Amino acid sequence: MRQTIAPDTPDSAPASEPADDRPLWHRLAAARWGHGRAATAVGYGVLALALALGCFQIYTAVSLSLNSYLQRVLHLMFVLVLVFVTRPAGRGRWARRLPMAVVDALLVLAAVTVSLYPVLDYDGIVARTGIPSTTDLVMGAVAVVLLLEACRRTIGTFMAALVTCFLVYAWIGPLLPGLLSHRGYTVQRIVSHSYLFQEGIYGLALGVAASFVFMFIFFGAVLEKTGGGNFFINIAYVLTGRYRGGPAKGAVVASAFMGSVSGSAIANTVTTGAFTIPMMKKVGYRPHEAGGVEAAASTGGQLLPPIMGAGAFVMAELIGVPYIEIVKVAIIPALMYFAVIFLFVDILARRHDIRGLPAEDLPRLREVMTGGFHFLPPFVLLVTLLMVHVTPLLAGLYATVALAAVAMLRAGSRLSLKEFGEVFTLAARNTLSVSVATAAAGVVVGVVGLTGLGLKFSSMMLSWGGGYLLPTLLLIAIASLVLGMGLPVTAAYIVLIVLAGPALLDLGVPLIVAHMIVYWYSQDSNVTPPVALSGFAAAGIAGSSPMRTSVAAWKFSKGLYVIPLLMAYSPLLLNGPATEVVLAVVTGLIGLLAFAVAIEGFWLRRTTPLERLAAVAATGLLLSPYPVADAIGAALALAVVATQLKRTRPSEPPAAEARAASAA
């Protein structure tokens, strides 16, 4: 049987989403077309498109014979069609009425036309390099407009407006002052640069999404539909459920497990959160805290190998190293991030006197392993293939095939034909925002390369930072915070690395360290109010205020800002001798734990003002690159630990202290 420990309360699903047993393709169609025969027909059309997209991706992964530009064009064609079929143009009723249905049908026709045009006339386009025809330009202009509209529907107005601003910037260059000024380009040049070949829409970023990322999204869809997600959630509760704050610690571990294979913070939040958030609430966590823990932990899933977020695959391509090299250097910082969240969870449990779950409420390890041990070999295969430098595309394909095969061997995880259809539909749905975001980011990257904005922005950052690393890092963090209010993770990473990456390189930061710092900073787009998609998703499940939940998630995920500083100043990414790496990890962990205590003002009990001040000082000293500062910081942290232990008298009931601190 597929094991699950979903609570017996109605909180296991958001109240706004009543149970719907219809296939996913019909639900997606109903969200746009309502109910009736037309919606049913569209639903089957969505299924057909999802099957076509999945089969196309599998074919191109196996054959590797299709030109990369054409492969990206056709991938985006499927994505655009699905967007205009399943995503309404707005929230009002007007977006679902007949006139907009006609408009959406025309948009679908336009998307197919502008996508098939370069496929059918590829040789002619190559022959006309540098002198595009009128038809080339018309098709390109339509493609850009379609992408902007798809971007608005799937991601939001901010991203569409940002891309538009970059396009306008390429046009009005001579009118701009100072460093922003450039020679300016005609509309024809901008359109051809964005549409033809691999310097704009169909650039490297979309190429990664259309190959590696889709394959791992497909892997995650198979895992979800076969019940593998429940298996990993149950493992997490077996390991942590009996301890203080057990459900929240289980949520952290489960999100780490699931996030390391799903690569999507939002998908991770709704998948594991449906089980973990109600259980956290049940044992005493406040709704916004439960949602915040889940959102922060799910965000960390994009940092944890073997399957990180889409940006990690883009990073490997941009740097020009095998993906396994990214995996190797990413492990230690990711584990440190989860350690910080784990401590936050423990502190909250002490504050609210939250105990572990009773043994009878926890799954048995033997039963869990008996029901789901067959999900482990595909993961072993995946890691092994990556270790021997098989490309992520093929490694993901082989692991997906293996996962589907082992699932079919047991009745509890065997997929029916309907469930196979849902796997393809789920994968197609989950790839929409990633593919649209990377295509839109490709336009930004193209404009940056065309105008030289990257070097100018880098010079600006160096100037404002005074030529010092720390203020430059803070400026990049602020830029990431602003971008995170409207961009998904992958797009934020791509935009930020092309703009700010050169500044870090000029300051002597190694290439892979610079990319990893920017990648970490870009993760805050999941938990940055006022637009925090993972936080909002968690709030929907927790039944709490979206803004309050997002602020809590933002607090719990502060490792996203602090750990990149350790990367910049210490060999945390294995870029130094073993002894220095160990010292960096130990001092960094103590500093991060002191940071959590300083933020919460609580550890074993409520901190005094002096203890909190010492924790703040210890954090700053331990995060510095100087050994003497590390020693002083460690001494301060130990002093806080000693005073906390001394002031926690065995005769004083911990529950009374926790309640007093919570009330305060």
XYZ file of C-alpha atoms in Angstrom:
664
model
C 0.000 0.000 0.000
C 1.053 3.609 -0.502
C 1.879 4.776 2.993
C 0.713 8.121 4.271
C 0.404 9.813 7.604
C -2.032 12.511 6.586
C -3.786 13.796 9.691
C -7.381 12.999 10.391
C -8.365 16.661 10.369
C -9.936 18.617 7.552
C -6.849 20.840 7.511
C -5.042 18.416 5.260
C -6.162 20.409 2.249
C -6.885 24.068 1.798
C -10.498 24.937 2.339
C -10.515 26.861 -0.931
C -9.672 23.706 -2.905
C -12.409 21.098 -2.471
C -11.604 17.550 -3.416
C -11.831 16.976 -7.172
C -11.463 13.427 -8.431
C -11.409 14.375 -12.099
C -8.188 13.812 -14.047
C -5.704 16.654 -13.925
C -6.188 17.554 -17.574
C -9.887 18.185 -16.975
C -9.147 20.278 -13.872
C -6.673 22.417 -15.819
C -9.223 22.943 -18.578
C -11.993 23.748 -16.098
C -9.851 26.476 -14.496
C -9.957 28.329 -17.802
C -13.065 27.079 -19.639
C -15.461 26.207 -16.834
C -17.637 23.109 -17.105
C -19.459 21.612 -20.035
C -18.725 19.911 -23.325
C -16.303 22.580 -24.508
C -14.249 22.277 -21.319
C -14.228 18.480 -21.631
C -12.974 18.710 -25.202
C -10.291 21.187 -24.176
C -9.295 18.840 -21.350
C -8.608 16.049 -23.793
C -6.705 18.567 -25.894
C -4.538 19.409 -22.856
C -3.852 15.700 -22.363
C -2.860 15.335 -26.014
C -0.527 18.340 -25.782
C 1.038 17.030 -22.565
C 1.612 13.613 -24.141
C 3.072 15.233 -27.255
C 5.403 17.425 -25.195
C 6.557 14.518 -23.029
C 7.139 12.208 -25.990
C 8.986 14.977 -27.840
C 11.257 15.549 -24.854
C 11.964 11.844 -24.428
C 12.669 11.467 -28.144
C 15.108 14.374 -28.214
C 16.812 13.067 -25.061
C 17.358 9.663 -26.651
C 18.228 10.698 -30.211
C 20.144 13.944 -29.574
C 19.937 14.488 -33.342
C 17.755 17.605 -33.486
C 19.441 20.988 -33.809
C 19.473 22.617 -30.346
C 17.858 25.828 -31.635
C 14.998 23.932 -33.270
C 14.562 21.748 -30.189
C 14.115 24.868 -28.056
C 11.727 26.406 -30.575
C 9.466 23.349 -30.585
C 9.622 22.983 -26.803
C 8.519 26.573 -26.331
C 5.769 26.081 -28.905
C 4.175 23.356 -26.779
C 4.607 25.501 -23.664
C 3.039 28.622 -25.197
C 0.070 26.665 -26.521
C -0.515 25.103 -23.095
C -0.268 28.506 -21.433
C -2.887 30.087 -23.694
C -5.160 27.042 -23.358
C -4.985 26.620 -19.567
C -4.142 30.047 -18.106
C -6.852 32.725 -18.324
C -5.875 36.268 -19.254
C -7.187 37.609 -15.945
C -9.145 36.796 -12.818
C -12.396 38.437 -13.858
C -15.294 36.727 -15.594
C -14.397 38.532 -18.828
C -11.328 36.317 -19.135
C -13.528 33.208 -19.428
C -16.151 34.489 -21.845
C -16.495 33.871 -25.567
C -14.604 36.952 -26.862
C -11.498 35.993 -24.870
C -11.893 32.399 -26.010
C -11.555 33.672 -29.567
C -8.530 35.763 -28.579
C -6.888 32.779 -26.883
C -7.528 30.621 -29.939
C -5.816 33.260 -32.090
C -2.889 33.361 -29.655
C -2.561 29.574 -29.933
C -2.557 29.837 -33.719
C 0.049 32.608 -33.584
C 2.255 30.588 -31.218
C 2.208 27.611 -33.566
C 2.907 29.825 -36.586
C 5.896 31.714 -35.157
C 7.331 28.424 -33.846
C 6.965 26.387 -37.007
C 8.283 29.208 -39.197
C 11.975 28.850 -38.188
C 11.633 25.061 -38.304
C 10.322 25.059 -41.877
C 12.602 27.841 -43.157
C 15.712 27.201 -41.077
C 18.069 27.004 -44.058
C 16.689 30.264 -45.438
C 17.140 32.012 -42.080
C 20.747 30.829 -41.908
C 21.367 32.096 -45.445
C 19.914 35.501 -44.500
C 22.073 35.916 -41.387
C 22.566 39.630 -40.775
C 19.898 40.685 -43.277
C 16.571 39.344 -41.973
C 13.557 39.533 -44.248
C 10.355 41.363 -43.433
C 8.690 38.038 -42.651
C 11.492 37.200 -40.211
C 10.940 40.466 -38.386
C 7.156 40.165 -38.295
C 7.399 36.643 -36.905
C 9.982 37.790 -34.375
C 7.866 40.721 -33.199
C 4.851 38.448 -32.751
C 6.994 35.903 -30.863
C 8.216 38.562 -28.423
C 4.664 39.803 -27.786
C 3.419 36.245 -27.259
C 6.229 35.567 -24.792
C 5.460 38.735 -22.838
C 1.787 37.760 -22.585
C 2.641 34.190 -21.561
C 5.028 35.643 -19.001
C 2.291 37.869 -17.600
C -0.121 34.943 -17.286
C 2.247 32.442 -15.690
C 4.633 34.593 -13.650
C 3.140 38.036 -13.303
C 3.228 41.572 -14.589
C 6.574 42.351 -12.958
C 8.520 39.912 -15.125
C 6.770 41.011 -18.318
C 7.422 44.667 -17.456
C 11.075 43.958 -16.669
C 11.656 42.292 -20.042
C 9.881 45.176 -21.757
C 12.133 47.667 -19.967
C 15.235 45.863 -21.205
C 13.911 45.885 -24.772
C 13.183 49.600 -24.538
C 16.649 50.153 -23.041
C 18.246 48.558 -26.094
C 16.314 51.008 -28.295
C 16.768 54.335 -26.461
C 20.425 53.920 -25.515
C 21.688 57.277 -26.931
C 19.116 59.182 -24.864
C 20.345 57.793 -21.539
C 22.920 59.488 -19.299
C 26.288 58.304 -18.005
C 27.149 54.639 -17.837
C 23.714 53.601 -19.043
C 24.226 55.241 -22.436
C 25.025 53.152 -25.522
C 24.813 53.480 -29.289
C 21.203 52.290 -29.511
C 19.741 49.654 -31.808
C 16.891 49.623 -34.270
C 13.708 47.710 -33.596
C 14.642 45.384 -36.459
C 18.001 44.544 -34.863
C 16.463 43.996 -31.428
C 13.742 41.714 -32.804
C 16.108 39.631 -34.930
C 18.569 39.369 -32.032
C 15.807 38.161 -29.705
C 14.101 35.733 -32.105
C 16.649 34.320 -34.518
C 19.275 31.836 -33.384
C 20.439 31.400 -29.783
C 21.057 34.865 -28.371
C 17.611 35.763 -27.055
C 14.420 33.823 -26.461
C 15.944 30.531 -27.574
C 19.185 30.962 -25.663
C 21.064 28.752 -23.253
C 18.648 29.278 -20.366
C 15.672 27.931 -22.315
C 17.882 25.137 -23.635
C 18.564 23.946 -20.103
C 14.863 24.113 -19.191
C 13.926 22.268 -22.392
C 16.301 19.404 -21.709
C 17.733 18.752 -18.236
C 15.081 20.524 -16.192
C 12.077 19.003 -17.944
C 13.500 15.519 -17.490
C 13.819 16.002 -13.740
C 10.377 17.586 -13.554
C 9.114 14.439 -15.271
C 11.023 12.347 -12.722
C 9.303 14.271 -9.907
C 5.898 13.741 -11.526
C 6.462 9.973 -11.660
C 7.603 10.029 -8.042
C 4.496 11.893 -6.934
C 1.993 9.725 -8.779
C 3.577 6.421 -7.692
C 3.485 7.362 -4.014
C 7.230 7.875 -3.622
C 6.601 11.257 -2.015
C 4.641 9.671 0.818
C 7.457 7.182 1.327
C 10.012 9.935 1.918
C 7.638 11.890 4.158
C 7.099 8.799 6.291
C 10.853 8.206 6.506
C 11.249 11.766 7.775
C 8.652 11.217 10.504
C 10.201 7.913 11.543
C 13.513 9.743 12.034
C 12.246 12.863 13.817
C 8.619 12.461 14.880
C 9.278 11.361 18.452
C 11.502 14.321 19.335
C 10.589 17.806 20.573
C 8.683 19.648 17.837
C 8.628 16.395 15.884
C 6.192 17.328 13.090
C 8.137 20.497 12.259
C 11.447 18.646 12.255
C 9.807 16.009 10.103
C 8.711 18.773 7.753
C 12.305 19.981 7.438
C 13.649 16.513 6.711
C 10.766 15.614 4.378
C 11.203 18.869 2.466
C 14.914 18.179 2.155
C 14.198 14.704 0.776
C 11.487 15.850 -1.610
C 13.155 19.095 -2.617
C 16.358 17.301 -3.516
C 14.464 15.443 -6.224
C 11.692 17.841 -7.207
C 13.876 20.917 -7.744
C 10.859 23.207 -7.273
C 10.197 25.053 -4.024
C 6.509 25.628 -4.758
C 5.889 22.018 -5.803
C 7.754 20.896 -2.711
C 5.665 23.188 -0.493
C 2.295 21.930 -1.719
C 3.404 18.290 -1.871
C 4.894 17.897 1.600
C 2.989 20.794 3.147
C -0.360 19.066 2.678
C 0.863 16.531 5.267
C 3.297 18.469 7.445
C 1.541 21.805 7.991
C -1.674 20.349 9.521
C 0.414 18.129 11.802
C 2.515 21.087 12.949
C -0.656 23.008 13.751
C -2.100 20.005 15.547
C 0.772 19.805 18.055
C 0.878 23.536 18.811
C 2.708 25.507 16.137
C 0.911 28.674 15.105
C -0.483 28.554 11.564
C 1.882 31.182 10.160
C 4.849 29.478 11.826
C 3.891 26.098 10.392
C 3.541 27.578 6.923
C 6.772 29.537 7.290
C 8.765 26.471 8.319
C 7.452 24.505 5.355
C 8.125 27.311 2.852
C 11.662 27.900 4.143
C 12.484 24.186 4.172
C 11.016 23.694 0.706
C 13.133 26.564 -0.606
C 16.180 24.736 0.716
C 15.241 21.784 -1.456
C 16.510 23.738 -4.483
C 19.915 23.927 -2.805
C 20.273 20.258 -1.914
C 21.701 17.693 -4.360
C 21.295 15.460 -6.238
C 18.567 17.411 -8.057
C 18.823 21.104 -7.342
C 16.747 23.838 -8.935
C 16.752 24.647 -12.632
C 19.288 27.409 -12.024
C 21.894 24.846 -10.965
C 21.732 23.205 -14.390
C 22.003 26.636 -15.998
C 25.011 27.324 -13.768
C 26.792 24.191 -14.928
C 26.272 25.208 -18.547
C 27.367 28.814 -17.985
C 30.509 27.788 -16.115
C 31.223 24.916 -18.472
C 31.674 22.183 -15.863
C 29.910 18.828 -15.394
C 26.808 19.087 -13.233
C 28.374 16.700 -10.708
C 30.932 19.401 -9.881
C 28.094 21.711 -8.884
C 26.646 18.899 -6.765
C 29.933 18.328 -4.914
C 30.396 21.922 -3.827
C 26.702 22.439 -3.019
C 26.297 19.691 -0.406
C 27.932 21.322 2.628
C 26.242 24.752 2.365
C 22.860 23.085 1.779
C 23.187 20.946 4.909
C 24.180 24.052 6.876
C 21.044 25.811 5.627
C 18.835 22.984 6.876
C 20.709 22.939 10.196
C 19.719 26.565 10.762
C 16.045 25.859 10.010
C 16.235 22.833 12.291
C 17.438 25.055 15.135
C 14.683 27.610 14.482
C 12.163 24.768 14.695
C 13.679 23.520 17.942
C 13.599 27.010 19.452
C 9.940 27.411 18.520
C 9.191 24.015 20.053
C 10.857 25.104 23.311
C 8.967 28.411 23.255
C 5.588 26.686 22.895
C 6.498 23.540 24.878
C 5.756 21.323 21.879
C 6.597 17.676 22.456
C 7.093 14.868 19.980
C 4.310 12.730 18.569
C 3.167 9.649 20.476
C 4.651 6.414 19.185
C 1.221 5.148 18.128
C 0.823 8.144 15.783
C 4.084 7.473 13.978
C 4.651 5.042 11.102
C 6.807 2.001 11.781
C 10.175 1.929 10.049
C 9.754 -1.691 8.988
C 6.330 -1.014 7.503
C 7.551 2.105 5.701
C 10.565 0.326 4.230
C 8.492 -2.702 3.287
C 6.015 -0.503 1.463
C 8.522 1.750 -0.304
C 12.031 0.277 -0.421
C 11.702 -0.089 -4.199
C 11.846 3.715 -4.559
C 15.481 3.778 -3.406
C 17.296 2.042 -6.334
C 16.347 4.759 -8.882
C 17.950 7.366 -6.633
C 21.077 5.273 -6.240
C 21.161 4.893 -10.021
C 20.731 8.646 -10.511
C 23.564 9.578 -8.152
C 25.815 6.875 -9.601
C 25.251 8.074 -13.170
C 25.983 11.664 -12.180
C 29.139 10.551 -10.355
C 30.479 8.812 -13.469
C 29.811 11.967 -15.518
C 26.794 10.788 -17.486
C 25.011 13.940 -18.691
C 22.173 15.098 -16.410
C 19.754 14.669 -19.317
C 20.502 10.984 -19.776
C 20.920 10.381 -16.046
C 17.465 11.851 -15.441
C 15.978 9.816 -18.284
C 17.458 6.507 -17.073
C 16.427 7.222 -13.463
C 12.883 8.065 -14.578
C 12.606 4.859 -16.578
C 13.962 2.887 -13.615
C 11.507 4.574 -11.236
C 8.551 3.816 -13.495
C 9.737 0.222 -13.918
C 10.132 -0.547 -10.204
C 6.812 1.166 -9.459
C 5.047 -1.171 -11.898
C 6.402 -4.219 -10.067
C 4.229 -3.592 -6.993
C 0.476 -3.198 -6.826
C 0.613 -0.301 -4.355
C 2.610 1.932 -6.702
C 1.548 0.590 -10.090
C 0.296 3.251 -12.488
C -2.872 2.855 -14.509
C -3.274 4.352 -17.980
C -5.117 7.297 -16.440
C -2.281 7.851 -13.963
C 0.283 7.694 -16.752
C -1.691 10.451 -18.447
C -1.616 12.439 -15.213
C 2.163 12.013 -15.007
C 2.587 13.613 -18.443
C 0.043 16.333 -17.621
C 1.634 17.093 -14.260
C 5.088 17.359 -15.838
C 3.740 19.649 -18.557
C 1.969 21.870 -16.035
C 5.032 22.156 -13.802
C 7.302 23.094 -16.694
C 5.210 26.038 -17.900
C 6.515 28.690 -15.510
C 10.110 27.434 -15.719
C 10.227 27.446 -19.511
C 8.481 30.804 -19.857
C 10.765 32.338 -17.221
C 13.948 31.067 -18.864
C 12.788 32.204 -22.307
C 12.019 35.673 -20.926
C 15.339 35.736 -19.082
C 17.001 34.847 -22.377
C 15.715 38.134 -23.828
C 17.272 40.005 -20.900
C 20.571 38.176 -21.341
C 20.500 38.961 -25.059
C 19.978 42.676 -24.431
C 22.730 42.726 -21.802
C 25.140 41.160 -24.288
C 24.049 43.417 -27.142
C 24.391 46.676 -25.198
C 27.303 45.819 -22.903
C 25.120 46.566 -19.872
C 26.734 43.783 -17.830
C 30.142 45.471 -17.778
C 28.562 48.848 -17.042
C 26.478 47.468 -14.196
C 29.554 45.699 -12.845
C 31.517 48.967 -12.899
C 28.649 50.652 -11.069
C 28.593 47.947 -8.378
C 32.360 48.209 -7.904
C 32.109 51.964 -7.656
C 29.278 51.925 -5.115
C 31.012 49.165 -3.147
C 34.237 51.148 -3.023
C 36.143 48.233 -4.496
C 35.519 46.095 -1.384
C 33.913 42.670 -1.378
C 31.535 42.977 1.604
C 29.626 46.089 0.455
C 29.488 44.641 -3.067
C 27.938 41.454 -1.686
C 25.415 43.514 0.261
C 24.503 45.461 -2.882
C 24.005 42.210 -4.791
C 21.837 40.887 -1.951
C 19.697 44.037 -2.114
C 19.406 43.720 -5.893
C 18.360 40.088 -5.424
C 15.802 41.144 -2.831
C 14.262 43.593 -5.297
C 14.313 41.113 -8.178
C 12.890 38.446 -5.882
C 9.701 40.446 -5.475
C 8.715 39.659 -9.049
C 10.953 37.023 -10.599
C 11.086 33.259 -10.132
C 14.346 31.774 -8.891
C 15.854 30.766 -12.211
C 15.110 34.076 -13.896
C 16.437 36.025 -10.900
C 19.667 34.012 -10.973
C 20.220 34.486 -14.708
C 19.525 38.213 -14.636
C 21.658 38.780 -11.549
C 24.647 36.734 -12.693
C 24.931 38.516 -16.053
C 24.687 41.894 -14.319
C 26.592 41.417 -11.061
C 28.742 38.355 -11.724
C 31.561 40.325 -13.416
C 31.864 42.566 -10.338
C 32.550 39.554 -8.105
C 35.083 38.187 -10.573
C 36.852 41.553 -10.668
C 37.181 41.385 -6.875
C 38.952 38.035 -7.119
C 36.071 35.709 -6.269
C 36.525 32.345 -8.057
C 34.084 31.675 -10.898
C 32.112 28.845 -9.296
C 31.964 30.697 -5.956
C 30.583 33.829 -7.662
C 27.882 31.805 -9.409
C 26.964 29.928 -6.230
C 26.690 33.148 -4.232
C 24.333 34.661 -6.800
C 22.377 31.390 -7.047
C 21.835 31.373 -3.284
C 20.793 34.993 -3.201
C 18.293 34.366 -5.993
C 16.463 31.758 -3.900
C 14.883 34.458 -1.783
C 12.334 35.065 -4.524
C 10.380 32.166 -2.991
C 10.123 33.782 0.445
C 10.414 37.539 -0.188
C 7.325 39.561 0.727
C 5.267 41.040 -0.797
C 5.531 38.384 -3.543
C 6.604 35.103 -1.943
C 5.175 32.242 -3.947
C 6.212 29.412 -1.609
C 5.042 31.420 1.392
C 1.676 32.059 -0.251
C 1.293 28.385 -1.146
C 2.058 27.397 2.445
C -0.371 30.014 3.778
C -3.155 28.514 1.678
C -2.614 25.139 3.330
C -2.082 26.564 6.826
C -5.123 28.842 6.646
C -2.979 31.776 7.801
C -2.256 35.283 6.563
C -0.142 35.055 3.369
C 1.946 38.070 4.382
C 2.527 36.907 7.944
C 3.454 33.433 6.714
C 5.858 34.873 4.153
C 7.553 37.045 6.783
C 8.000 33.959 8.975
C 9.471 32.020 6.036
C 11.754 34.953 5.256
C 13.023 34.876 8.853
C 13.578 31.114 8.924
C 15.467 31.187 5.613
C 18.025 33.789 6.666
C 20.752 31.292 5.827
C 20.192 32.375 2.213
C 21.886 35.661 3.072
C 24.462 34.590 5.643
C 25.887 31.431 4.069
C 26.935 33.228 0.833
C 29.143 35.447 3.013
C 30.860 32.298 4.270
C 31.309 31.166 0.673
C 32.991 34.455 -0.206
C 35.403 34.523 2.721
C 36.119 30.854 3.453
C 36.747 27.623 1.509
C 33.214 26.397 2.200
C 32.872 25.187 -1.407
C 35.809 22.779 -1.052
C 38.157 25.341 -2.608
C 40.905 24.965 -0.034
C 42.846 22.477 2.133
C 40.784 19.945 4.076
C 41.690 21.434 7.464
C 40.555 24.902 6.366
C 37.311 23.480 4.968
C 36.563 21.707 8.272
C 37.367 24.853 10.260
C 35.123 26.921 7.969
C 32.245 24.477 8.433
C 32.590 24.308 12.225
C 32.945 28.061 12.809
C 30.261 28.773 10.233
C 27.783 26.430 11.922
C 28.425 27.971 15.344
C 27.966 31.423 13.825
C 24.714 30.416 12.133
C 23.345 28.912 15.341
C 24.290 32.054 17.269
C 22.503 34.021 14.548
C 19.301 32.021 15.068
C 19.441 32.554 18.840
C 20.036 36.291 18.323
C 16.988 36.574 16.039
C 14.635 34.558 18.238
C 15.919 35.781 21.620
C 15.461 32.255 22.924
C 17.350 28.976 23.169
C 16.956 26.807 26.267
C 15.032 29.715 27.697
C 14.490 33.381 26.936
C 17.815 35.213 26.512
C 18.790 38.184 28.599
C 19.710 41.406 26.759
C 23.384 40.695 27.455
C 23.132 37.136 26.111
C 21.382 38.359 22.982
C 24.013 41.039 22.431
C 26.742 38.414 22.868
C 24.995 36.177 20.299
C 24.889 39.060 17.815
C 28.587 39.784 18.365
C 29.452 36.083 18.086
C 27.614 35.886 14.764
C 29.561 38.768 13.270
C 32.913 37.513 14.518
C 32.373 33.901 13.436
C 31.339 34.947 9.951
C 34.502 37.010 9.473
C 37.522 35.572 7.625
C 39.991 36.111 10.488
C 41.043 33.227 12.814
C 41.362 35.514 15.843
C 37.822 36.791 15.304
C 36.618 33.187 14.965
C 38.198 32.308 18.304
C 36.636 35.300 20.078
C 33.277 34.611 18.470
C 33.375 30.946 19.511
C 34.198 31.993 23.068
C 31.233 34.361 23.141
C 28.931 31.653 21.751
C 30.135 29.200 24.399
C 29.558 31.836 27.070
C 25.947 32.176 25.920
C 25.560 28.395 26.027
C 27.055 28.263 29.533
C 24.816 30.999 30.926
C 21.742 29.411 29.332
C 22.603 26.047 30.891
C 23.274 27.652 34.265
C 20.046 29.660 34.262
C 17.935 26.636 33.246
C 17.308 25.116 36.680
C 16.091 21.492 36.729
C 13.526 22.419 39.357
C 11.839 24.931 37.066
C 9.234 23.382 34.771
C 10.272 24.148 31.179
C 6.651 24.538 30.134
C 6.140 27.492 32.466
C 9.264 29.220 31.170
C 8.267 28.587 27.567
C 4.759 29.928 28.122
C 6.119 33.035 29.821
C 8.512 33.714 26.972
C 5.809 33.088 24.391
C 3.439 35.492 26.139
C 6.206 38.093 26.310
